[in-house]
Coordinates of C-alpha atoms in Angstrom, one line a residue:
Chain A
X8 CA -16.1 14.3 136.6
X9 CA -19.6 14.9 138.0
X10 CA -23.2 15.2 137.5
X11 CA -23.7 17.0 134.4
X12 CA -20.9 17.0 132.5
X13 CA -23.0 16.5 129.3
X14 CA -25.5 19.2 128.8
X15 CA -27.7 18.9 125.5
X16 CA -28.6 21.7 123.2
X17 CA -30.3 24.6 125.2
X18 CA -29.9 22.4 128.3
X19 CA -27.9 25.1 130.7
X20 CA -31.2 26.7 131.8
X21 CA -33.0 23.1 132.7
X22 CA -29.4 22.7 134.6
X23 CA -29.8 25.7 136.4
X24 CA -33.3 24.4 137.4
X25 CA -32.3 21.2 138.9
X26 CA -29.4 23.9 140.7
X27 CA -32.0 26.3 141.3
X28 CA -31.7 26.0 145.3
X29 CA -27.9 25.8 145.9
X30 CA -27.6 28.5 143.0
X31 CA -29.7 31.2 145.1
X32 CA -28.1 30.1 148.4
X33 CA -24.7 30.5 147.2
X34 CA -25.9 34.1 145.6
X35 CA -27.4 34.9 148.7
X36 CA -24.5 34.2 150.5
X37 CA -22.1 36.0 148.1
X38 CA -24.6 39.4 147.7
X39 CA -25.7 39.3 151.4
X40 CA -28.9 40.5 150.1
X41 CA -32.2 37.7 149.5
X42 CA -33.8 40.6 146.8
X43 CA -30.2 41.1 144.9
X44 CA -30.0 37.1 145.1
X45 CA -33.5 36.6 143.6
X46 CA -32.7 39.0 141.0
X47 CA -29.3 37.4 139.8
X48 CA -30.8 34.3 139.5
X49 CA -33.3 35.2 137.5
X50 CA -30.6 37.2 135.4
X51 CA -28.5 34.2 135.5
X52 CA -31.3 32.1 134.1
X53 CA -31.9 34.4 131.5
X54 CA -28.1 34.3 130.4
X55 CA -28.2 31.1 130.9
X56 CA -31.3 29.9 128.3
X57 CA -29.5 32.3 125.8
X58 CA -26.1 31.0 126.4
X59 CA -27.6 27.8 124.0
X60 CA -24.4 26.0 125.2
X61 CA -24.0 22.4 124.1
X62 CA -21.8 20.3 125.9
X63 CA -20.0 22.7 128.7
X64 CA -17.1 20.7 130.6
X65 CA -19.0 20.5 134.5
X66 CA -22.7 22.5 133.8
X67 CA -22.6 23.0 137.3
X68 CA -19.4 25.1 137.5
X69 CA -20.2 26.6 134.6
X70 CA -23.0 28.2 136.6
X71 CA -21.5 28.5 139.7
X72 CA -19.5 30.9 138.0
X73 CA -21.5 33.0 135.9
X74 CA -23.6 33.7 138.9
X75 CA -20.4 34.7 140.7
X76 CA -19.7 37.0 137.7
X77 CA -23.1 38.3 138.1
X78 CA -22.3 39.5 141.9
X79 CA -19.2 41.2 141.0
X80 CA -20.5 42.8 138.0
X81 CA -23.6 44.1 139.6
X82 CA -21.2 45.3 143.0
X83 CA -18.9 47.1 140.3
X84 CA -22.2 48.9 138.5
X85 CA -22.4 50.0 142.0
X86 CA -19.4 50.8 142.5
X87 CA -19.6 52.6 139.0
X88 CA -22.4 54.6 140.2
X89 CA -21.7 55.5 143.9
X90 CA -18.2 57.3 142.6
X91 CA -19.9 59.6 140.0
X92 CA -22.5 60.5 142.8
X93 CA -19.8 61.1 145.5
X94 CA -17.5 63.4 142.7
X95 CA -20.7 65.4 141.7
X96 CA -20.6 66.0 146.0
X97 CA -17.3 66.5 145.9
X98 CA -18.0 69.2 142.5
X99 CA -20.3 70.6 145.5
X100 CA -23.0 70.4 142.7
X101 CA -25.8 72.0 143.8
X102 CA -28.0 70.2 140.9
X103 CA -27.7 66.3 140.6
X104 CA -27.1 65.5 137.2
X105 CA -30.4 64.8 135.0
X106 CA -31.3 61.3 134.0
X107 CA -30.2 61.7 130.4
X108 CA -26.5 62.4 131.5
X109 CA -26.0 59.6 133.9
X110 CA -27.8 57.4 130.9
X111 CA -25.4 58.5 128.6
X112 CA -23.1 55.4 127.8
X113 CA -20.0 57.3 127.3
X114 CA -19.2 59.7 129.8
X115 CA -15.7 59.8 128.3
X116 CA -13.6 62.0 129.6
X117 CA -14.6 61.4 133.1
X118 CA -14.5 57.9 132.7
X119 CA -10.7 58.0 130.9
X120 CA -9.8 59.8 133.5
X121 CA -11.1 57.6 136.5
X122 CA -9.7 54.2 134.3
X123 CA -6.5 56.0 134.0
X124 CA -6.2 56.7 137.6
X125 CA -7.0 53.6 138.8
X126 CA -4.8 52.0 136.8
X127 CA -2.1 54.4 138.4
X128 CA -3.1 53.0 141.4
X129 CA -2.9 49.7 140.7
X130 CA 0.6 50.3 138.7
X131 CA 2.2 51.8 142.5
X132 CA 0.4 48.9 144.5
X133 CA 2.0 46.8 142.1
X134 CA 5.7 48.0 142.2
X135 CA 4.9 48.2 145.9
X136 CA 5.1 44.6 146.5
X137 CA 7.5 42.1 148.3
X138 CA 9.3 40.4 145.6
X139 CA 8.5 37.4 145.4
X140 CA 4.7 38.5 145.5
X141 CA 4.9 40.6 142.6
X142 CA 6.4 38.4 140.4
X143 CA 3.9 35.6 141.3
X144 CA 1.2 37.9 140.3
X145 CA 2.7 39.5 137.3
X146 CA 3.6 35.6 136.2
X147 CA 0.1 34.5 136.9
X148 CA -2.1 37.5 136.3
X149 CA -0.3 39.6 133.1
X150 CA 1.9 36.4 131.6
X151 CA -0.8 33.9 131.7
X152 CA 1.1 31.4 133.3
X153 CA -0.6 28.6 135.0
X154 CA 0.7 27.9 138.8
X155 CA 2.3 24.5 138.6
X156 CA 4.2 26.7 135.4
X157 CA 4.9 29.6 138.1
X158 CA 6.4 26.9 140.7
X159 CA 9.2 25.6 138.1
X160 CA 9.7 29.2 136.9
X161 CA 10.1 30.7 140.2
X162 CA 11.9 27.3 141.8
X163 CA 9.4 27.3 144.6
X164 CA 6.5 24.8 145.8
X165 CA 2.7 24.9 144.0
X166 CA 1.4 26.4 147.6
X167 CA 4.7 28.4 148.2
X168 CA 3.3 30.3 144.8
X169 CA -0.4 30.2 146.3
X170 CA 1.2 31.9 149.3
X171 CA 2.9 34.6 147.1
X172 CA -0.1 35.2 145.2
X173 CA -2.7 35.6 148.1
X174 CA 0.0 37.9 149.8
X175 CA -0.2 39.7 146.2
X176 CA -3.9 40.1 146.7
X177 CA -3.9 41.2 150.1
X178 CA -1.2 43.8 149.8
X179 CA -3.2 45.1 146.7
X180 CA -6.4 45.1 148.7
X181 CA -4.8 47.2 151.1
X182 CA -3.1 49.4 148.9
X183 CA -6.2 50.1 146.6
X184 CA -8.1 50.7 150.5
X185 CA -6.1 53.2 151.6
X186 CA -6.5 54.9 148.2
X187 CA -10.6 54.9 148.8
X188 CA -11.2 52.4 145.9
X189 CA -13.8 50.2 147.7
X190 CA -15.3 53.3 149.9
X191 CA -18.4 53.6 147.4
X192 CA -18.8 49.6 147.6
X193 CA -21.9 48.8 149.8
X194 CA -19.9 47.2 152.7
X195 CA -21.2 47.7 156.3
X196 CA -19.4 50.3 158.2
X197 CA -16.8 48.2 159.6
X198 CA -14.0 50.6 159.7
X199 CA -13.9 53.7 162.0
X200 CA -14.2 57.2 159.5
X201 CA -10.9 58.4 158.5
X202 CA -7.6 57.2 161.0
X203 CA -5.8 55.2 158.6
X204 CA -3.8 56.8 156.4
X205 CA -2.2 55.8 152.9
X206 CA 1.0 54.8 154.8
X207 CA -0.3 51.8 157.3
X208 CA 1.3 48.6 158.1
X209 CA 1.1 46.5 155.2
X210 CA 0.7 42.5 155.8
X211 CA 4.1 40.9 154.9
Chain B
X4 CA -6.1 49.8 160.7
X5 CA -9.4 48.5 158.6
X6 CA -10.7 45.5 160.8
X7 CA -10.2 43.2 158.3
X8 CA -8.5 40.5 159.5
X9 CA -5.6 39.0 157.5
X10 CA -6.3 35.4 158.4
X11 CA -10.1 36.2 156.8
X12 CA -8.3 38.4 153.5
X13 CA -5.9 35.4 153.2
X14 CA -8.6 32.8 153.1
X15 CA -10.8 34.9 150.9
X16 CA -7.7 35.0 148.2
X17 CA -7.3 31.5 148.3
X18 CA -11.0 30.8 147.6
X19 CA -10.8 33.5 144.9
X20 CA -7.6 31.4 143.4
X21 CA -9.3 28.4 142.8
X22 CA -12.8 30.0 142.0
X23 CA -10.9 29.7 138.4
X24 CA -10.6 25.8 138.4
X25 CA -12.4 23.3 137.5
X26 CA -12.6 21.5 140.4
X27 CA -14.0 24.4 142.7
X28 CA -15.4 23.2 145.8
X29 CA -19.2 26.0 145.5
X30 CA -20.0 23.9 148.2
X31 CA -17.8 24.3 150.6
X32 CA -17.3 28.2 149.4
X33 CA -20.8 28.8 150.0
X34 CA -20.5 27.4 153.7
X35 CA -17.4 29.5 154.2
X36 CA -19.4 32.8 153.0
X37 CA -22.2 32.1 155.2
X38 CA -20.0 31.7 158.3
X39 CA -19.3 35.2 158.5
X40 CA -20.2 38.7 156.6
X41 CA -16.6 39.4 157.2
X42 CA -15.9 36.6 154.7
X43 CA -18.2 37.7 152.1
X44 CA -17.0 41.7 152.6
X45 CA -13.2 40.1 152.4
X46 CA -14.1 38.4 148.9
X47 CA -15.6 41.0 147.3
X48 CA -13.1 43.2 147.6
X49 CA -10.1 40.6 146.7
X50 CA -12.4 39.8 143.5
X51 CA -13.2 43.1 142.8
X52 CA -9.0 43.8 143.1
X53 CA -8.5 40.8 140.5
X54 CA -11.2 42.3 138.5
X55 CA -9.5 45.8 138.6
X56 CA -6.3 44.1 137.3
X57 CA -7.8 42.3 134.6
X58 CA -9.7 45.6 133.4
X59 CA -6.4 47.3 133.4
X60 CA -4.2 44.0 132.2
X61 CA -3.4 45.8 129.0
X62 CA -2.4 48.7 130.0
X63 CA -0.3 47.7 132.6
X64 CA 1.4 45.1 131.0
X65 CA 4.2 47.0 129.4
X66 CA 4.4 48.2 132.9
X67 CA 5.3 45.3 135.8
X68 CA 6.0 42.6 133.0
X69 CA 9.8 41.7 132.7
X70 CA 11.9 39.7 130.9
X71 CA 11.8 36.4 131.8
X72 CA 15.7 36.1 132.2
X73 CA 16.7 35.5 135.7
X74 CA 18.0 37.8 137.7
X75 CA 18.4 40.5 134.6
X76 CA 16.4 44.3 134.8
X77 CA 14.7 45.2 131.6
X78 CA 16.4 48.5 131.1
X79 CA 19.9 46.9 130.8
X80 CA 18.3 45.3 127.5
X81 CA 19.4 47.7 124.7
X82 CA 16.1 48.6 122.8
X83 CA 17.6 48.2 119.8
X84 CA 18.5 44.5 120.9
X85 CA 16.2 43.1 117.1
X86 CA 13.5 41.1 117.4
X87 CA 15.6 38.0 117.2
X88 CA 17.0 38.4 120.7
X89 CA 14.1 40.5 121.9
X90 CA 11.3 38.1 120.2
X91 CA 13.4 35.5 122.7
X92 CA 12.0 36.8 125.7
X93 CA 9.2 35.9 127.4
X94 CA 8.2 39.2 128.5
X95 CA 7.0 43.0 126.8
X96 CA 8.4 43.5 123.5
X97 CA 8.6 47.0 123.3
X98 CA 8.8 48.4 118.8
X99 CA 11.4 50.8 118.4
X100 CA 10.1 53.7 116.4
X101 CA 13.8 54.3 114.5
X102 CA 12.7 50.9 112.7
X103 CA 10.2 52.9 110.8
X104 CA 10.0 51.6 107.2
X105 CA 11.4 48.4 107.7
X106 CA 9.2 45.5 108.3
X107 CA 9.5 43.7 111.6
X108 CA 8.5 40.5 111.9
X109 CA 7.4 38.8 115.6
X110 CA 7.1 35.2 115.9
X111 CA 6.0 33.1 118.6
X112 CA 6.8 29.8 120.0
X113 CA 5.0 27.8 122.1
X114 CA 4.2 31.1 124.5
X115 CA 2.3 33.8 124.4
X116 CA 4.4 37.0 123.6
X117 CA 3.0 40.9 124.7
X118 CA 4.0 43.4 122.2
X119 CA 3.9 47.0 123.2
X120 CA 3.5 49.5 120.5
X121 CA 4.8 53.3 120.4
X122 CA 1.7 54.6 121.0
X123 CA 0.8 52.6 124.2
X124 CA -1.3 50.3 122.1
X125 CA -0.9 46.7 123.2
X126 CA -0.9 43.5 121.2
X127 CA -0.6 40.2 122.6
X128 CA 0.6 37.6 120.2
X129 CA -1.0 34.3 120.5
X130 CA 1.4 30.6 120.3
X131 CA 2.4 29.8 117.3
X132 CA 1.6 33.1 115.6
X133 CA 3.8 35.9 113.3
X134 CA 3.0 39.1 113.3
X135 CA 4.6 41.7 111.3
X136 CA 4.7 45.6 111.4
X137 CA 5.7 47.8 108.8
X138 CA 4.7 51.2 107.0
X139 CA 6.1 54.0 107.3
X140 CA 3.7 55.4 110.4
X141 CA 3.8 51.7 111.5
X142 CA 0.4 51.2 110.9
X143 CA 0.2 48.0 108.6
X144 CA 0.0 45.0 110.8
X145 CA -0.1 41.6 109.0
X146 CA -1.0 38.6 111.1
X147 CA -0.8 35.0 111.0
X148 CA -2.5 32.7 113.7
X149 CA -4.0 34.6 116.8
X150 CA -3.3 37.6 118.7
X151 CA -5.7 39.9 121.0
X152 CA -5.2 43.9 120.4
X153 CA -5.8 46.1 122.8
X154 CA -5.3 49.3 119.9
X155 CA -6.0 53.3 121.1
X156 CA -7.8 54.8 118.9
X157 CA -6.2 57.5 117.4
X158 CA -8.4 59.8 114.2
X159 CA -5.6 60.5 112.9
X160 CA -3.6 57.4 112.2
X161 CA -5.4 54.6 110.3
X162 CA -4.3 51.0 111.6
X163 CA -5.2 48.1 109.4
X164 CA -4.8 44.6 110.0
X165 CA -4.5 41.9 106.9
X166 CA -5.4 38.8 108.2
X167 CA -5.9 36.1 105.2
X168 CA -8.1 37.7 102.7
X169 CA -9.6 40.0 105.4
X170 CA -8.5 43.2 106.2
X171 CA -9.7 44.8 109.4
X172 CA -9.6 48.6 110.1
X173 CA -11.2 51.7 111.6
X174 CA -9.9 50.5 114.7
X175 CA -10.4 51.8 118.4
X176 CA -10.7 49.2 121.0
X177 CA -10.2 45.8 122.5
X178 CA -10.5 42.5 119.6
X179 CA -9.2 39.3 118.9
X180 CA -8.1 38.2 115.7
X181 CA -7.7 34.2 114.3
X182 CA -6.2 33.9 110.5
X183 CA -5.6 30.8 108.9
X184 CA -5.1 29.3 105.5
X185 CA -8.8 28.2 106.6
X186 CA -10.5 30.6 108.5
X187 CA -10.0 34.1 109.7
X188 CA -12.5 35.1 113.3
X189 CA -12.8 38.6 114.7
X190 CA -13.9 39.0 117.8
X191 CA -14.7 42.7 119.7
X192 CA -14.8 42.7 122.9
X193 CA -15.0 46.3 123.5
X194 CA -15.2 49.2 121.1
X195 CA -15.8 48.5 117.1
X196 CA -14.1 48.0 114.2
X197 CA -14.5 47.1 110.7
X198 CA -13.8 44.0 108.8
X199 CA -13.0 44.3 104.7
X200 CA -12.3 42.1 101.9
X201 CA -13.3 41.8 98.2
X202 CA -15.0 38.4 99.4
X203 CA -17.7 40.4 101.4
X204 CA -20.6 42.2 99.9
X205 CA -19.1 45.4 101.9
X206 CA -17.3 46.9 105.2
X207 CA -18.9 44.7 108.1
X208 CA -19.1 47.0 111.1
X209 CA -18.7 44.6 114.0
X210 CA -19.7 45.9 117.2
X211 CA -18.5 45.0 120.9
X212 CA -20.0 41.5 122.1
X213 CA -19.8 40.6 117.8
X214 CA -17.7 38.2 115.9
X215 CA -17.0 37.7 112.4
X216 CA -16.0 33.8 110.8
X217 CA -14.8 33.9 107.4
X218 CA -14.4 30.8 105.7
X219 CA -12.1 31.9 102.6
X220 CA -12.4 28.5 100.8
X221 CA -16.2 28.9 100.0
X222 CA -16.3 33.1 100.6
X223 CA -18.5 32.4 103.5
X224 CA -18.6 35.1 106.2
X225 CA -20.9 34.9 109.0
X226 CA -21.4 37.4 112.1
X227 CA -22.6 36.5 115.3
X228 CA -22.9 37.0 119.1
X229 CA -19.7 36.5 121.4
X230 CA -19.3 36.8 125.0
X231 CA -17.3 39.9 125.4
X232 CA -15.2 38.4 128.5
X233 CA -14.6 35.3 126.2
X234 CA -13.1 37.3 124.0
X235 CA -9.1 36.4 124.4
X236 CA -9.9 34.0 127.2
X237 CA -6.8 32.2 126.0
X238 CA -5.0 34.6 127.8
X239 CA -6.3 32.5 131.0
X240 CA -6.2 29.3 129.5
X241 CA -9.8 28.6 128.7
X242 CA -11.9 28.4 124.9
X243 CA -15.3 29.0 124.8
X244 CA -17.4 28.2 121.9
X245 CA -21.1 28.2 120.8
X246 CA -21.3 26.5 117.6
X247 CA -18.3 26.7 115.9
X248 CA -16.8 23.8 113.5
X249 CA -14.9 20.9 114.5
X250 CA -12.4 21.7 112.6
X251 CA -11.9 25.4 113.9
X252 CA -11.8 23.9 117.2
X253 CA -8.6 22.0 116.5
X254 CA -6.7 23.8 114.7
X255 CA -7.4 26.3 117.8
X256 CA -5.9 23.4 120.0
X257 CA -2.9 23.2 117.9
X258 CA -2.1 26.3 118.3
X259 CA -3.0 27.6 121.8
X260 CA -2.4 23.8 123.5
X261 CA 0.2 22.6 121.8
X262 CA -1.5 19.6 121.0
X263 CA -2.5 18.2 117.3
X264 CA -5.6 16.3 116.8
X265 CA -7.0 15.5 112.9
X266 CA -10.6 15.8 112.4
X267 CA -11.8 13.5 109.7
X268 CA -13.5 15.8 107.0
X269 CA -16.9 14.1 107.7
X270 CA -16.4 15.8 111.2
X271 CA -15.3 19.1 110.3
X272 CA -18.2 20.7 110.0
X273 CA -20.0 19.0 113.4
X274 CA -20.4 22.0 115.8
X275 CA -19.0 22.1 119.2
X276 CA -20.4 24.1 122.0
X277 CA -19.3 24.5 125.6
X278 CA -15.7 25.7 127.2
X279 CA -12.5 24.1 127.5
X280 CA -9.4 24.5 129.8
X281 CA -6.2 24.6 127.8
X282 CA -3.6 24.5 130.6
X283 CA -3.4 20.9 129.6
X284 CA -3.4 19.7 126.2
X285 CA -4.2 16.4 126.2
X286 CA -6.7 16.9 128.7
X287 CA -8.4 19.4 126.5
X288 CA -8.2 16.9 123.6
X289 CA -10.2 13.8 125.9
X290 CA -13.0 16.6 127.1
X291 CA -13.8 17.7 123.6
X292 CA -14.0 14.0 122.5
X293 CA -16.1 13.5 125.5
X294 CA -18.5 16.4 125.2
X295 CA -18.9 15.3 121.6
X296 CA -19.4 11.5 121.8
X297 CA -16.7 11.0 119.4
X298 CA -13.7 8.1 119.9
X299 CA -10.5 9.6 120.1
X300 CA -7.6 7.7 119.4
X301 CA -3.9 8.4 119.3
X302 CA -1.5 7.2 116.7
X303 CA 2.0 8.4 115.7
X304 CA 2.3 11.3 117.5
X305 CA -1.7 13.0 117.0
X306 CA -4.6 12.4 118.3
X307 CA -7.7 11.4 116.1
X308 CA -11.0 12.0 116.2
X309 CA -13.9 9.6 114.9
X310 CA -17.1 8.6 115.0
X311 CA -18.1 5.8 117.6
X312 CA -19.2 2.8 115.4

């Protein structure tokens, strides 16, 4: 156990100022971006002075992860709103659509439709992988299973399941790519316009 | 291909792995994300993968899960196999709709058990918890102990849930329900739904992000904010609380660790605060007493918790 195990009442936010410098580096790391990272903090230290945790098992963690919650939740807002832009292009949409209607919390049948078809996705990436892979990640990600729990199940080694699930992720990455899931996500443009198609080489 | 290089994805995968523990090293992930924007690029898109799978974990579910009997394919199971065999395995439980009318009951060991309904609804039954179906539209769920729903919300069909004295209703979204002899808990994670019960004044609309804690003994209800993503979190293996009674907090133990601890009635009503990881049961037990001050001791089989001096 470490430092701050024990947090009083209300005590997360005076945590997260005595973390204050290693919190922003680590979110300036993770965003790439010094504004986005000043932001989240400030974000995470308002979550943080509502949170009115008591005692939270390692405070520092705790916050480590929220703000890494924070990152991913502000990349899939992103995300979110790059897709809708790029479909009202692809509507060849002469008009963007007016504040109100991009304010509007419930979009529905647009947004069914995009849940429902990335969920298809997934559900091929899935079925797509190596064996052993796939039942790793169903074990670990849809049973609940912990890994040392996954290792006497499977009747393979704790990292011979770290193996399988990293493979898991990686093969998913790839297959989600190839589907265009992350080419709205603010990434530099590291990969040469079109090329690859939906049938490249897969890592193993 | 993409330029990302394998070696990078698979390092960013394990980082995203442990991220989930305890004992994650922020440290040395920090230094490893500021040794290359490849690394941080790499990790946002394996977490935003995990993220996609949790979003969709529900729905999906009914769809990679199998049984958890070696070497067998889920189709060769009969449907019609009864809940007796079927409630055996660890994976999807799938109601078939010829049952109509007849009450069927699903109970739960020390796993966790997914239940697929007819119309793609999802429930997934928490240890140590019964759940039973019946009506004839299938629509009368009765529960005892825990379970998260993940329910589609259908006008036309009107799903209730008796839990205790509570009955919940007006139903289309994501929630978690606890019912015991002492308690019952609603949580909404996403969506609404409505709680009922002669003990409460009215219908309590609870909203997304809400929760409801009834205390049937006194006819105490009492709503108030939740942490949608903590809603279910013993899916991971984690409890979060912010204020909640000694007492609740064990009898959650019991049930989603596996491990009993008696709270003296002086302590039942102290208030815990903070998160606790449930992969281990016994560890769970010596953090709370930790976080809390309180002795712990262990006599006969159960743990006890006390006040120091």
């Amino acid at each position: 156990m470490e430092e701050g195990n024990v947090i009083a009442e209300a005590g997360l936010a005076a945590l997260l100022d005595a973390h204050r410098a290693e919190l922003l580096r680590f979110l300036v790391a993770r965003s790439g971006d010094p504004g986005e990272a000043e932001d989240l903090l400030q974000e995470l230290w308002l979550k943080a002075s509502l949170t009115r945790a008591g005692p939270v098992a390692n405070g520092r963690a705790y916050l480590f992860r929220m703000a890494n919650n924070l990152v991913l939740d502000r990349a899939r807002e992103r995300q979110r709103a790059m897709r809708r832009d790029r479909e009202w292009l692809e509507r060849d949409e002469a008009v963007p659509p007016a504040v109100e209607t991009l304010a509007d919390p419930a979009p529905a049948a647009d947004a069914g439709l995009i849940e429902a078809e990335e969920a298809d996705m997934l559900h091929q990436a899935i079925m797509s992988l190596p064996h052993g892979a796939r039942r790793a990640l169903v074990l670990y990600r849809f049973e609940g299973l912990g890994q040392a729990e996954i290792a006497r199940v499977m009747q393979i080694s704790r990292s011979g399941v770290e193996k399988h699930l990293a493979v898991a992720m990686r093969h998913l990455r790839q297959k989600l790519a190839d589907c265009g899931f992350f080419a709205s996500a603010p990434s530099q443009p590291r990969e040469p316009a079109g090329g690859h198609g939906p049938h490249g080489k897969t890592p193993p | 291909m993409t330029g990302v290089d394998d070696t990078i994805l698979a390092e960013a995968a394990a980082w995203h792995l442990t991220s989930a523990r305890d004992d994650m090293d922020w440290d040395g992930f920090t230094a490893w994300l500021e040794a290359d924007p490849e690394h941080r690029a790499a990790y946002g898109e394996i977490a935003a993968v995990a993220a996609a799978l949790e979003r969709h974990r529900d729905r999906l579910a009914p769809l990679v899960v199998e049984p958890a009997t070696a070497g067998r394919a889920r189709r060769t199971w009969p449907f019609w196999a009864g809940s007796a065999v079927a409630a055996a395995l660890a994976g999807v439980l799938v109601v078939p709709q010829w049952l109509a009318g007849q009450p069927e009951t699903f109970s739960t060991g020390r796993g966790q058990q997914t239940i697929a309904l007819a119309d793609g609804s999802s429930v997934v039954l928490a240890p140590h918890s019964r759940l039973t179906i019946s009506g004839r539209h299938r629509d009368a769920l009765a529960l005892a102990g825990g379970a998260y729903f993940e329910i589609r919300h259908d006008p036309h069909r009107s799903l209730t849930i008796r839990a205790n004295e509570l009955e919940i209703g007006d139903i289309g979204t994501r929630f978690e329900v606890q019912a015991t002899d002492r308690a019952v808990r609603v949580e909404v994670s996403e969506g609404r739904v409505e709680v009922r019960g002669d003990a409460l004044g009215g219908p309590v609309q609870l909203a997304a992000g809400h929760r409801i804690l009834f205390d049937p003994a006194h006819g105490l209800a009492r709503v108030s904010f939740v942490a949608a993503k903590d809603v279910g979190e013993w899916r991971e293996g984690r409890l979060t609380y912010d204020a909640a009674p000694l007492a609740l907090v064990a009898s959650d133990l019991a049930r989603y660790a596996g491990v009993g601890v008696s709270v003296p009635p002086s302590l039942a009503g102290r208030r815990f605060s903070g998160t606790l990881s449930i992969k281990d049961g016994n560890s769970a037990v010596r953090d709370l007493s930790q976080l809390m001050g309180l002795e712990l001791s262990y006599d006969a089989g159960a743990y006890r918790l006390s006040d120091p001096g």
